[in-house]
Short mmCIF file of C-alpha atoms in Angstrom, two decimals:
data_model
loop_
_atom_site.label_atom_id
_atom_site.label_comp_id
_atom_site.label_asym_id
_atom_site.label_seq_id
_atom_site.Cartn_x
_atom_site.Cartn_y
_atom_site.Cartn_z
CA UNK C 5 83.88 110.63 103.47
CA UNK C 6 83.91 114.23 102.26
CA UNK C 7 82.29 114.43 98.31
CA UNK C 8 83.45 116.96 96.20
CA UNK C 9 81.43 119.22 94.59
CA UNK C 10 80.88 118.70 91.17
CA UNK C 11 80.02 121.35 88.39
CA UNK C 12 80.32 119.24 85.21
CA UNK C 13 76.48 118.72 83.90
CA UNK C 14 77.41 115.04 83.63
CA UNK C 15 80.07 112.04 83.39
CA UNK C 16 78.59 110.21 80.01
CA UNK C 17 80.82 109.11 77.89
CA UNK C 18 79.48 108.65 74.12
CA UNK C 19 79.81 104.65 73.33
CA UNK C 20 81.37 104.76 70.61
CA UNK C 21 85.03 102.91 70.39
CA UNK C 22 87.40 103.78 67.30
CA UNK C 23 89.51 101.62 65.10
CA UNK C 24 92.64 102.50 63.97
CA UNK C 25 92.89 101.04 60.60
CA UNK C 26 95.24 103.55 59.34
CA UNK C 27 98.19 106.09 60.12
CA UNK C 28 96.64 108.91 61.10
CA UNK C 29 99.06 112.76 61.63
CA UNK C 30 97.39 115.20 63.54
CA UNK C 31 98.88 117.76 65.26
CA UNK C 32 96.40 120.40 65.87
CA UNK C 33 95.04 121.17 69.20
CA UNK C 34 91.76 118.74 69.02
CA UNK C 35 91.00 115.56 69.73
CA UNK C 36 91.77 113.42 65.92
CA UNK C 37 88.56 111.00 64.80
CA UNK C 38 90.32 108.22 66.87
CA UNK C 39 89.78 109.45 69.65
CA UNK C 40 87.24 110.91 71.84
CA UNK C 41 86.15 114.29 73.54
CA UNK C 42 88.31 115.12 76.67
CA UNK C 43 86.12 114.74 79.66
CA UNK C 44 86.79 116.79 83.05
CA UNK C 45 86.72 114.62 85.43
CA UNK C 46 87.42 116.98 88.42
CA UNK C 47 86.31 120.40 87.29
CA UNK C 48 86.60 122.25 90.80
CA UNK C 49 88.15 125.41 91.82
CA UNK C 50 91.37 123.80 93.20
CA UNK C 51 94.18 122.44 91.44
CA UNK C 52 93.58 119.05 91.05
CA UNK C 53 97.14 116.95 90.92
CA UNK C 54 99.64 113.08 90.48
CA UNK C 55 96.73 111.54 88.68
CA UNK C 56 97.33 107.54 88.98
CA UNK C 57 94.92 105.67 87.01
CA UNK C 58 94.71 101.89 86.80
CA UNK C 59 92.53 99.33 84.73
CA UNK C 60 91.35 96.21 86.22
CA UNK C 61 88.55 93.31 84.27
CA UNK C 62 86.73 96.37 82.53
CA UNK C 63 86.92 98.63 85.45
CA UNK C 64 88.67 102.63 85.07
CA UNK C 65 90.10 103.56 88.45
CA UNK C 66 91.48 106.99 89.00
CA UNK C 67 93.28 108.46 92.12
CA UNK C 68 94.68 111.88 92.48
CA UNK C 69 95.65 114.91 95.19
CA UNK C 70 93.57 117.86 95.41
CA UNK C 71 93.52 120.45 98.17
CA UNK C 72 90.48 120.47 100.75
CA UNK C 73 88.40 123.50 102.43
CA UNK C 74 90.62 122.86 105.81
CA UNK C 75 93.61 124.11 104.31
CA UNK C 76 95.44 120.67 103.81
CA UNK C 77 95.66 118.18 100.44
CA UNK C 78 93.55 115.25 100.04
CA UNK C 79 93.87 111.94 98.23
CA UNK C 80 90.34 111.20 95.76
CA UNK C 81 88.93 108.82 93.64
CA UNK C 82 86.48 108.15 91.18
CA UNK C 83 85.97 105.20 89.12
CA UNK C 84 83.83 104.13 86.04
CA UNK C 85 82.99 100.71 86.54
CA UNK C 86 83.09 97.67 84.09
CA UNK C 87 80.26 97.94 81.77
CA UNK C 88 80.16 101.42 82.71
CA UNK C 89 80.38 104.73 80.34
CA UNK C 90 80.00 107.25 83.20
CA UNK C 91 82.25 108.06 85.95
CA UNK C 92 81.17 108.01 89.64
CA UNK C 93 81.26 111.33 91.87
CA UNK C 94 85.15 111.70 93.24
CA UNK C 95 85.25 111.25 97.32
CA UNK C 96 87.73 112.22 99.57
CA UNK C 97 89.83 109.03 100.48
CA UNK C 98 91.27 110.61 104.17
CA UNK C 99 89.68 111.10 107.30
CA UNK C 100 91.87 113.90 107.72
CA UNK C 101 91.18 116.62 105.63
CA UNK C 102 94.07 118.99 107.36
CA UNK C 103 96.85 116.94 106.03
CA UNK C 104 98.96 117.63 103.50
CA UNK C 105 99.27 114.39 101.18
CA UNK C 106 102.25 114.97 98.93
CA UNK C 107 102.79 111.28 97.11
CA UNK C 108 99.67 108.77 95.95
CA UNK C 109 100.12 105.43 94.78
CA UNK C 110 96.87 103.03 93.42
CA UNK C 111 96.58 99.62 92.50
CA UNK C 112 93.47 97.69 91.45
CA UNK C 113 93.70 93.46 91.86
CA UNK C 114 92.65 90.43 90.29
CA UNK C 115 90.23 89.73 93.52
CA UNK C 116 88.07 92.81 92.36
CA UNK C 117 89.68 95.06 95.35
CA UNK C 118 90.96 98.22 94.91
CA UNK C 119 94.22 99.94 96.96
CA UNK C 120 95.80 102.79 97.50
CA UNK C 121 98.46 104.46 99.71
CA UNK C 122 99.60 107.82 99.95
CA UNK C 123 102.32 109.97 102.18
CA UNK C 124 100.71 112.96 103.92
CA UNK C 125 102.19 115.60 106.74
CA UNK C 126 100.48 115.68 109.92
CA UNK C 127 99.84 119.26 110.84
CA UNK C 128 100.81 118.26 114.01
CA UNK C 129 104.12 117.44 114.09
CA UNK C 130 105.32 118.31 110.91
CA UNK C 131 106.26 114.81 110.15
CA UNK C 132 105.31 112.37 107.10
CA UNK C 133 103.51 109.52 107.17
CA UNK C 134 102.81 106.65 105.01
CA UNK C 135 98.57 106.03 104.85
CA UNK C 136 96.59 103.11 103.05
CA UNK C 137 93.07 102.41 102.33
CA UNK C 138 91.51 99.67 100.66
CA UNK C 139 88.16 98.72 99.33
CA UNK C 140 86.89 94.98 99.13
CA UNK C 141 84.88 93.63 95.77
CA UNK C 142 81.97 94.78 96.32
CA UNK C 143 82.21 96.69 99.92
CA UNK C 144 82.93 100.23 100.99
CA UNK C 145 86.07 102.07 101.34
CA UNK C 146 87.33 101.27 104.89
CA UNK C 147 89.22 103.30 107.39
CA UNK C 148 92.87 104.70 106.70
CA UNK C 149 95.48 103.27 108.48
CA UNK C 150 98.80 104.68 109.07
CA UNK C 151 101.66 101.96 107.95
CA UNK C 152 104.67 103.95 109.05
CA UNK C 153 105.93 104.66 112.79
CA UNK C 154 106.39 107.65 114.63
CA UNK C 155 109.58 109.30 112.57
CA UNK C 156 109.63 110.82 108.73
CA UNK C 157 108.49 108.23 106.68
CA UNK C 158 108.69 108.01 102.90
CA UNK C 159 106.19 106.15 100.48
CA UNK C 160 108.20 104.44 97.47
CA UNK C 161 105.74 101.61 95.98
CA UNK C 162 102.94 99.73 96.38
CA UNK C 163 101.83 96.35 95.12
CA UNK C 164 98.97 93.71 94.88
CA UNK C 165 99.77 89.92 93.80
CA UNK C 166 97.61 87.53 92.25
CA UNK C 167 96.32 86.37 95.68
CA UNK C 168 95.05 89.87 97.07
CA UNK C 169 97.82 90.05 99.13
CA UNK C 170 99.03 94.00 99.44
CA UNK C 171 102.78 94.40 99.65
CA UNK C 172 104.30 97.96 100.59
CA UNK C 173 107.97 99.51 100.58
CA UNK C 174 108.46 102.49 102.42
CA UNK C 175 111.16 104.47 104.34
CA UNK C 176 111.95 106.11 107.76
CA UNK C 177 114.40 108.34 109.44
CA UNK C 178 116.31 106.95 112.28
CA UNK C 179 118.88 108.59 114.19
CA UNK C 180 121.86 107.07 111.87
CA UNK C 181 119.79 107.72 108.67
CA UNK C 182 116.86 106.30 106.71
CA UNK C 183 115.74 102.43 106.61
CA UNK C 184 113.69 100.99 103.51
CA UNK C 185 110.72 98.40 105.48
CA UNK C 186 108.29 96.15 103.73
CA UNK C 187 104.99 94.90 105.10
CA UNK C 188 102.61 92.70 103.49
CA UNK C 189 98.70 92.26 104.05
CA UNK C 190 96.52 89.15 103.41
CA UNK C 191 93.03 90.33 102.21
CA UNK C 192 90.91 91.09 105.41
CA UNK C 193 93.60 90.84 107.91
CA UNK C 194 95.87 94.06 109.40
CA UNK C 195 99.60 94.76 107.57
CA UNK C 196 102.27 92.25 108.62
CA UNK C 197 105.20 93.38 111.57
CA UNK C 198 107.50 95.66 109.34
CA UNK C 199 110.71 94.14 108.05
CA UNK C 200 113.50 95.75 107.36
CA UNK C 201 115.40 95.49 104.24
CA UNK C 202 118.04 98.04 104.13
CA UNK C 203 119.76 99.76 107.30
CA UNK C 204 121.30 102.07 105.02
CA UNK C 205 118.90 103.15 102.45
CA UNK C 206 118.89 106.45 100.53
CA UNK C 207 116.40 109.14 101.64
CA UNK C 208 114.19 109.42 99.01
CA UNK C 209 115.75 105.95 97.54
CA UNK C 210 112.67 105.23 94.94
CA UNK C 211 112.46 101.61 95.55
CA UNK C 212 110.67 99.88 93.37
CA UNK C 213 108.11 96.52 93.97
CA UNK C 214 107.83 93.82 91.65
CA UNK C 215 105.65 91.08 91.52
CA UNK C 216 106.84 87.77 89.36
CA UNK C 217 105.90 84.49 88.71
CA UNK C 218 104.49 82.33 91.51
CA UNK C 219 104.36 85.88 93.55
CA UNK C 220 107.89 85.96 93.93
CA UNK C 221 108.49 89.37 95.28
CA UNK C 222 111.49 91.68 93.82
CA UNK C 223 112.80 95.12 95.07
CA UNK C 224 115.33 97.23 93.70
CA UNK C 225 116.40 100.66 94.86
CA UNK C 226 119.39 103.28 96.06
CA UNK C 227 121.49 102.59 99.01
CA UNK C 228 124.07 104.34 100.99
CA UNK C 229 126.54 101.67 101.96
CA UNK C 230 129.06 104.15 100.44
CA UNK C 231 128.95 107.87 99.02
CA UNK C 232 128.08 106.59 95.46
CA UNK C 233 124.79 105.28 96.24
CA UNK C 234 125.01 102.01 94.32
CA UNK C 235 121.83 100.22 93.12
CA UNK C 236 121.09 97.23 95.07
CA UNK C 237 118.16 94.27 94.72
CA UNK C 238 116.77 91.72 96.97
CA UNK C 239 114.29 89.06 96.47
CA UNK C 240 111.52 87.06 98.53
CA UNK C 241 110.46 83.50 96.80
CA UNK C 242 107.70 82.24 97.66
CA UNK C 243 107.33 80.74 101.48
CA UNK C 244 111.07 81.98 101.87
CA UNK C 245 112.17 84.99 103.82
CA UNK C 246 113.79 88.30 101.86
CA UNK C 247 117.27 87.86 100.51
CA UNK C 248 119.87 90.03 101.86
CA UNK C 249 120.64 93.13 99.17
CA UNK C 250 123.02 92.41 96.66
CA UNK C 251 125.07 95.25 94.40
CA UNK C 252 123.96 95.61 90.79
CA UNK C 253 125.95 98.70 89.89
CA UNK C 254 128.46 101.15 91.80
CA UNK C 255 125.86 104.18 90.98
CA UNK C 256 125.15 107.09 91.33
CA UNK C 257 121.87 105.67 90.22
CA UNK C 258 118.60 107.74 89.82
CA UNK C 259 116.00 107.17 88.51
CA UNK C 260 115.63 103.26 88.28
CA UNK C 261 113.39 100.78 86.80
CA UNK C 262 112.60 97.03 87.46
CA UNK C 263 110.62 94.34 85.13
CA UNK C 264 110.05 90.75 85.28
CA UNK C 265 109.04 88.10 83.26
CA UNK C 266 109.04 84.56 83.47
CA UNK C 267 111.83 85.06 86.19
CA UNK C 268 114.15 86.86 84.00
CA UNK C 269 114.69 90.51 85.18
CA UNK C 270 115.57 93.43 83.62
CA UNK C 271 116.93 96.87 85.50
CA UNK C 272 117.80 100.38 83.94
CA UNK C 273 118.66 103.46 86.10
CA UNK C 274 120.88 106.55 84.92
CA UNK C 275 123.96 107.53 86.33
CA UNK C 276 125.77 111.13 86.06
CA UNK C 277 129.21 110.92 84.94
CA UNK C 278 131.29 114.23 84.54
CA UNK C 279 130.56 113.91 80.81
CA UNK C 280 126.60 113.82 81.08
CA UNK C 281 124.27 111.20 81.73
CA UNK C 282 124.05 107.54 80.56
CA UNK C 283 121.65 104.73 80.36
CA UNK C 284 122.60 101.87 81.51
CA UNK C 285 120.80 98.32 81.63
CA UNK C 286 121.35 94.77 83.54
CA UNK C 287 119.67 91.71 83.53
CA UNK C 288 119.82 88.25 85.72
CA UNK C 289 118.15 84.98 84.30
CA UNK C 290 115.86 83.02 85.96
CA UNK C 291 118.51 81.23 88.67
CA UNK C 292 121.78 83.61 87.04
CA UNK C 293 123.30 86.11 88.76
CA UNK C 294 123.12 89.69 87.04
CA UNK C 295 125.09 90.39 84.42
CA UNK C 296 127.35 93.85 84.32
CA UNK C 297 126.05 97.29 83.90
CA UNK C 298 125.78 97.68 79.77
CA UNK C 299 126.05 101.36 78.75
CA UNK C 300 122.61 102.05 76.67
CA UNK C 301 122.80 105.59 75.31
CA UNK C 302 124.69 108.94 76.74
CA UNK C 303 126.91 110.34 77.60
CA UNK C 304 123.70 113.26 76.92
CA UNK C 305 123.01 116.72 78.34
CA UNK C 306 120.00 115.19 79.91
CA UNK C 307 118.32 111.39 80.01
CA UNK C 308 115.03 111.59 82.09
CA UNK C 309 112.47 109.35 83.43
CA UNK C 310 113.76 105.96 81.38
CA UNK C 311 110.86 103.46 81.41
CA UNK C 312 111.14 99.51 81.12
CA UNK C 313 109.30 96.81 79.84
CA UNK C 314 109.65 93.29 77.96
CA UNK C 315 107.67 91.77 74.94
CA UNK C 316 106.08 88.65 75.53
CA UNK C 317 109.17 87.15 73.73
CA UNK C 318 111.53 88.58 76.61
CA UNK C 319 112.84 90.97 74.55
CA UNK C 320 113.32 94.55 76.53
CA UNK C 321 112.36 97.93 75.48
CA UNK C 322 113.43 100.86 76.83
CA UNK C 323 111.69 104.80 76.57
CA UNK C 324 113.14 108.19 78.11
CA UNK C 325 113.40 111.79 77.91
CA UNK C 326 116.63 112.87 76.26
CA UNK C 327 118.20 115.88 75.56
CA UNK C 328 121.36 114.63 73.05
CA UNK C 329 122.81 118.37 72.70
CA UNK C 330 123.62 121.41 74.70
CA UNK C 331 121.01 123.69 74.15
CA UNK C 332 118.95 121.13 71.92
CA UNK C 333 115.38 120.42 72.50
CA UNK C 334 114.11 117.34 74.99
CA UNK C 335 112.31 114.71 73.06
CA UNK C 336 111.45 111.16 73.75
CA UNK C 337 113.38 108.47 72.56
CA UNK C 338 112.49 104.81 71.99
CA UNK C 339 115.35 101.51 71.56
CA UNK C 340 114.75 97.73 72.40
CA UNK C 341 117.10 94.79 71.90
CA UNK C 342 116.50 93.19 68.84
CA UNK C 343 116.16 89.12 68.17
CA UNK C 344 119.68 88.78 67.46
CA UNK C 345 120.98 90.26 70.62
CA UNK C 346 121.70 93.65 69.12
CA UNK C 347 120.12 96.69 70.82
CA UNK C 348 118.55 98.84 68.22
CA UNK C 349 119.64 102.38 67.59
CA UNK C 350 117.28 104.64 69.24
CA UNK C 351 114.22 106.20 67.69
CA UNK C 352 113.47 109.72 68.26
CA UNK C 353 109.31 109.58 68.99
CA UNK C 354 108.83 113.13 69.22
CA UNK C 355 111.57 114.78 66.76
CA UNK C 356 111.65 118.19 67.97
CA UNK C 357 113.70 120.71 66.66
CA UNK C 358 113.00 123.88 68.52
CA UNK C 359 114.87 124.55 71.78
CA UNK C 360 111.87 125.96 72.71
CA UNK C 361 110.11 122.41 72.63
CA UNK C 362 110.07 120.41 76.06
CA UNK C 363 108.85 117.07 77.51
CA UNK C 364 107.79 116.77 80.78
CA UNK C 365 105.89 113.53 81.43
CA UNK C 366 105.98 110.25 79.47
CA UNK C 367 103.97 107.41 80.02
CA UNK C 368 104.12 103.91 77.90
CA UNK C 369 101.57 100.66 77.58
CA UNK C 370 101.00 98.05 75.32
CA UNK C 371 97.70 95.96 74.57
CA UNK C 372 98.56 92.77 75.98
CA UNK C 373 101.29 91.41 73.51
CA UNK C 374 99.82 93.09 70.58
CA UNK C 375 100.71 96.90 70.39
CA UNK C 376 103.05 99.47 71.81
CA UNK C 377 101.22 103.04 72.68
CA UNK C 378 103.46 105.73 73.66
CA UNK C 379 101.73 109.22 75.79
CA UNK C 380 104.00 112.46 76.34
CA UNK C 381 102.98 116.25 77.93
CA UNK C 382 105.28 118.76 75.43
CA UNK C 383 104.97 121.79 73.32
CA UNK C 384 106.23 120.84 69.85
CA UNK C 385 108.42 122.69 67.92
CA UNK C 386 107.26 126.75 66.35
CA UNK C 387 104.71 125.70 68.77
CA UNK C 388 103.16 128.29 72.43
CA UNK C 389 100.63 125.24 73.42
CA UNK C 390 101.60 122.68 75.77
CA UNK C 391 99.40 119.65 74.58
CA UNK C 392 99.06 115.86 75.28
CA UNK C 393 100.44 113.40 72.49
CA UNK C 394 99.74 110.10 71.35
CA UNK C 395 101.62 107.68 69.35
CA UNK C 396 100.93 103.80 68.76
CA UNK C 397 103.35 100.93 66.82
CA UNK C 398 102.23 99.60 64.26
CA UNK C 399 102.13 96.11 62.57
CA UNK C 400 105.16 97.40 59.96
CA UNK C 401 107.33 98.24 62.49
CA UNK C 402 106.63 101.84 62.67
CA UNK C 403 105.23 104.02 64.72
CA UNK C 404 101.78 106.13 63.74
CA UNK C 405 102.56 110.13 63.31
CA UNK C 406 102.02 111.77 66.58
CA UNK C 407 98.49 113.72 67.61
CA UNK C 408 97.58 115.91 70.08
CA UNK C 409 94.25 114.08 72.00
CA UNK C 410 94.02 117.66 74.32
CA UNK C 411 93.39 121.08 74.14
CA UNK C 412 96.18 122.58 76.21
CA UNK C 413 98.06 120.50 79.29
CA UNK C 414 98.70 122.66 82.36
CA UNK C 415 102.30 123.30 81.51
CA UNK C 416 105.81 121.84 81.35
CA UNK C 417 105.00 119.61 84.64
CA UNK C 418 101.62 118.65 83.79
CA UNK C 419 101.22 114.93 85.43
CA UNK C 420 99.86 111.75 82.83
CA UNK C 421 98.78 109.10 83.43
CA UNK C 422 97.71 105.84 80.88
CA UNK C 423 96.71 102.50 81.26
CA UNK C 424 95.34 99.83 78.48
CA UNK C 425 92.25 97.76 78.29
CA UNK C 426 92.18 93.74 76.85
CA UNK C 427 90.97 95.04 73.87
CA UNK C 428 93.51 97.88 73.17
CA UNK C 429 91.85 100.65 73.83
CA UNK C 430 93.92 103.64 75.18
CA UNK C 431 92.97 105.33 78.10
CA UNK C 432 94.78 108.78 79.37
CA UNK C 433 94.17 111.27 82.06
CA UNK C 434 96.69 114.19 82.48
CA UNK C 435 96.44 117.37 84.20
CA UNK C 436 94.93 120.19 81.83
CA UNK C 437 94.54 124.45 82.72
CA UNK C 438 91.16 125.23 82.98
CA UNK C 439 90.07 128.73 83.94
CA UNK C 440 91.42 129.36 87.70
CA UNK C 441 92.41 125.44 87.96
CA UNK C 442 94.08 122.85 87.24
CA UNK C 443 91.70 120.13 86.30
CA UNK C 444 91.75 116.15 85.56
CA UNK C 445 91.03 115.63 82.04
CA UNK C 446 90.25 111.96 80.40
CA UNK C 447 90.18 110.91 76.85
CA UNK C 448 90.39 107.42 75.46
CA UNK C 449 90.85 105.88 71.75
CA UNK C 450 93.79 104.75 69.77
CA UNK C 451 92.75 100.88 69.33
CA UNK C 452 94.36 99.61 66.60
CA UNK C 453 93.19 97.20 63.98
CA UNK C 454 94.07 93.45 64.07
CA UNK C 455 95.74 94.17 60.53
CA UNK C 456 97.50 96.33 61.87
CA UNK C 457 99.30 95.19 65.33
CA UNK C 458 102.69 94.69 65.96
CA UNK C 459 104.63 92.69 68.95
CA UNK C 460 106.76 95.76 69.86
CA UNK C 461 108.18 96.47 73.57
CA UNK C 462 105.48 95.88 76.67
CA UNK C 463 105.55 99.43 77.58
CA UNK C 464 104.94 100.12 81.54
CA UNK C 465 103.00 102.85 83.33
CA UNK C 466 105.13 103.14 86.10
CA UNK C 467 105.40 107.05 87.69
CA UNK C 468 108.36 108.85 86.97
CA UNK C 469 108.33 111.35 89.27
#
């Protein structure tokens, strides 16, 4: 493996962890007493890129892009283990360095194994191809392998159940257009024969893997069985072969988003209508069939990267990027279905006024059933600095005033990334302009008293990109 070299003078991490007894507004470019000093984690000369980070039994595990000496673009990692308050070195998870990796995707599992998968161009031919790696509790990271055949191959998601099995969704271009294929892995062995699950999948279709109770296996994504590109799912219970697809809405749908819980699922997508775009949401019951397409919020100028989660109650919560007038300024908007069936109104989390304001990444968690925590990249309004900000819900109902936890973010496409521990502490890495770089930045806080919590929406880090 190729190291990186490192010019930080270390990776400690004071050990000190915050509690958020109060509402706390800051909105100035440092770091508020809740939380703690940004850390570079990458601090090299390239531009450092897609962070993913994950949490798994105490552990911090961080993958990323970065381009290598050989001209090509590399996925790394680093890691501070459980018990831990330093982060390791980052390594070079590819063998070949001259490949362009363009898409990254990591999970951590229950069995104390780490995976990740990634799409990369082969100098070569000029094709794509879907890569994974994995690393066994305790062992070394092993060789990449190359899950995709010999055409243009596209990576949409990758999963690991409560087994260790690995479960992947990816696509290739055939002659008559691009297939969506799922393989699965039990821990040790090599990647199941491909299946196929659509013939007629969209290029590109963002398919998303989810894993439900007893390991049932779900899949949504795009399809073009006609020109609309209609949103499909298919399921895989446990022992039982994949389901055939079956149509959830008449789309265009893009983006999408799938949860679980208990066996009850819960999809929103957007679709463009010729008056602006609209949220919509669907949802089957554990042995139901799903129910029609509900119309959320729009029509809008703009509704971007909607997110999807559930409480432990099975309530769903919804976040996105909205723009609700021509010319008006993108902010981040926040609406779950209350306990009498009615979906709230939605709450405006960023309230910007300036059409100079934007948002460009949003990412959501929650501690467990506890507390809702809300990240977004954006340049608030009267404002020239692009900054990270925080939110967190609180045990009234509201949410805490928002504060910046960065310095400066690298811009209006600066890449997040957050995940939660058990004890609710925050943890976010985004992308952040350093001189002559991009760089990885990391900063945790934002716990929140026991007083305090509230059971708001289970907020998901899935990537919108």
């Amino acid at each position: 493996f190729m190291v990186k070299k490192i010019r930080t003078l270390g990776y400690f991490l004071p050990a000190l962890f915050f509690l958020w007894t109060a509402v706390a507004a800051s909105t100035s470019s440092h770091s508020s007493p809740n939380w703690a000093t940004p850390l570079n984690l990458s601090n090299t000369p390239e531009d450092s890129q897609q962070p993913h980070l994950a949490y798994q039994d105490g552990a911090l595990y961080l993958a990323w892009l970065e381009p290598t000496a050989e001209g090509g673009i590399a996925p790394y990692f680093a890691e501070r283990p459980a018990g831990s308050l330093t982060w390791t070195l980052p390594i070079s998870l590819s063998t070949a360095p001259d490949q362009t990796a363009v898409k990254i995707r990591l999970q951590g599992a229950a069995d104390g194994a780490t995976h990740v998968a990634w799409q990369a161009t082969d100098p070569s031919s000029g094709l794509d191809h879907v890569y994974y790696v994995e690393r066994p509790s305790g062992g070394a990271w092993g060789q990449p392998e190359q899950l995709s055949g010999s055409s243009q191959a596209v990576l949409n998601d990758l999963k690991v159940d409560s087994t260790g099995v690995a479960h992947a969704l990816w696509e290739e271009v055939t002659i008559s257009g691009a297939i969506l294929l799922y393989a699965g892995r039990q821990p040790g062995l090599d990647w199941d024969t491909p299946l196929v699950l659509d013939l007629t999948a969209d290029l590109g279709a963002q398919a998303e893997l989810v894993i439900g109770l007893d390991d049932h296996l779900h899949a949504l994504w795009t399809s073009q069985s006609d020109t609309n590109s209609p949103l499909v799912y298919a399921e895989r219970p446990p022992g039982q072969p994949w389901t055939s697809p079956v149509l959830i809405a008449s789309g265009p749908a893009d983006p999408t988003q799938l949860e679980e819980q208990g066996g009850h699922l819960f999809a929103t997508w957007v679709e463009e209508t010729g008056q602006g775009d609209e949220l919509h949401f669907a949802e089957r019951a554990l042995g139901a069939t799903w129910t029609a397409p509900a119309v959320l919020a729009g029509p809008h100028p703009s509704i971007r990267s909607p997110l999807l989660n559930v409480t432990p109650l099975g309530r769903p919560a919804l976040a996105w990027i909205g723009r609700a007038d021509p010319g008006g300024p993108q902010n981040v908007y926040f609406q779950e279905r209350l306990a009498d069936g009615v979906w709230s109104a939605a709450w405006n989390l960023s309230d910007y006024s300036d059409e100079a304001a934007s948002i460009s990444r949003l990412r959501l968690d929650s501690h467990t059933s506890l507390i809702g925590h809300v990240a977004w990249v954006g340049r608030a309004s009267s404002s020239t600095v692009v900054q990270v900000y925080h939110r967190a819900r609180l045990l009234s109902g509201e949410w805490t005033a928002a504060e910046g936890i960065s310095a400066s973010a690298a811009g209006v496409e600066a890449g997040l990334a957050l995940a939660m521990s058990e004890v609710g502490q925050v943890h976010v890495v985004w992308e952040d302009t350093t001189p002559g770089a991009i760089d990885l930045f990391y900063n945790e806080g934002g716990a929140v008293g026991l007083s305090t919590m509230y059971l708001p929406a289970v907020l998901n880090t899935a990537d919108p990109r």
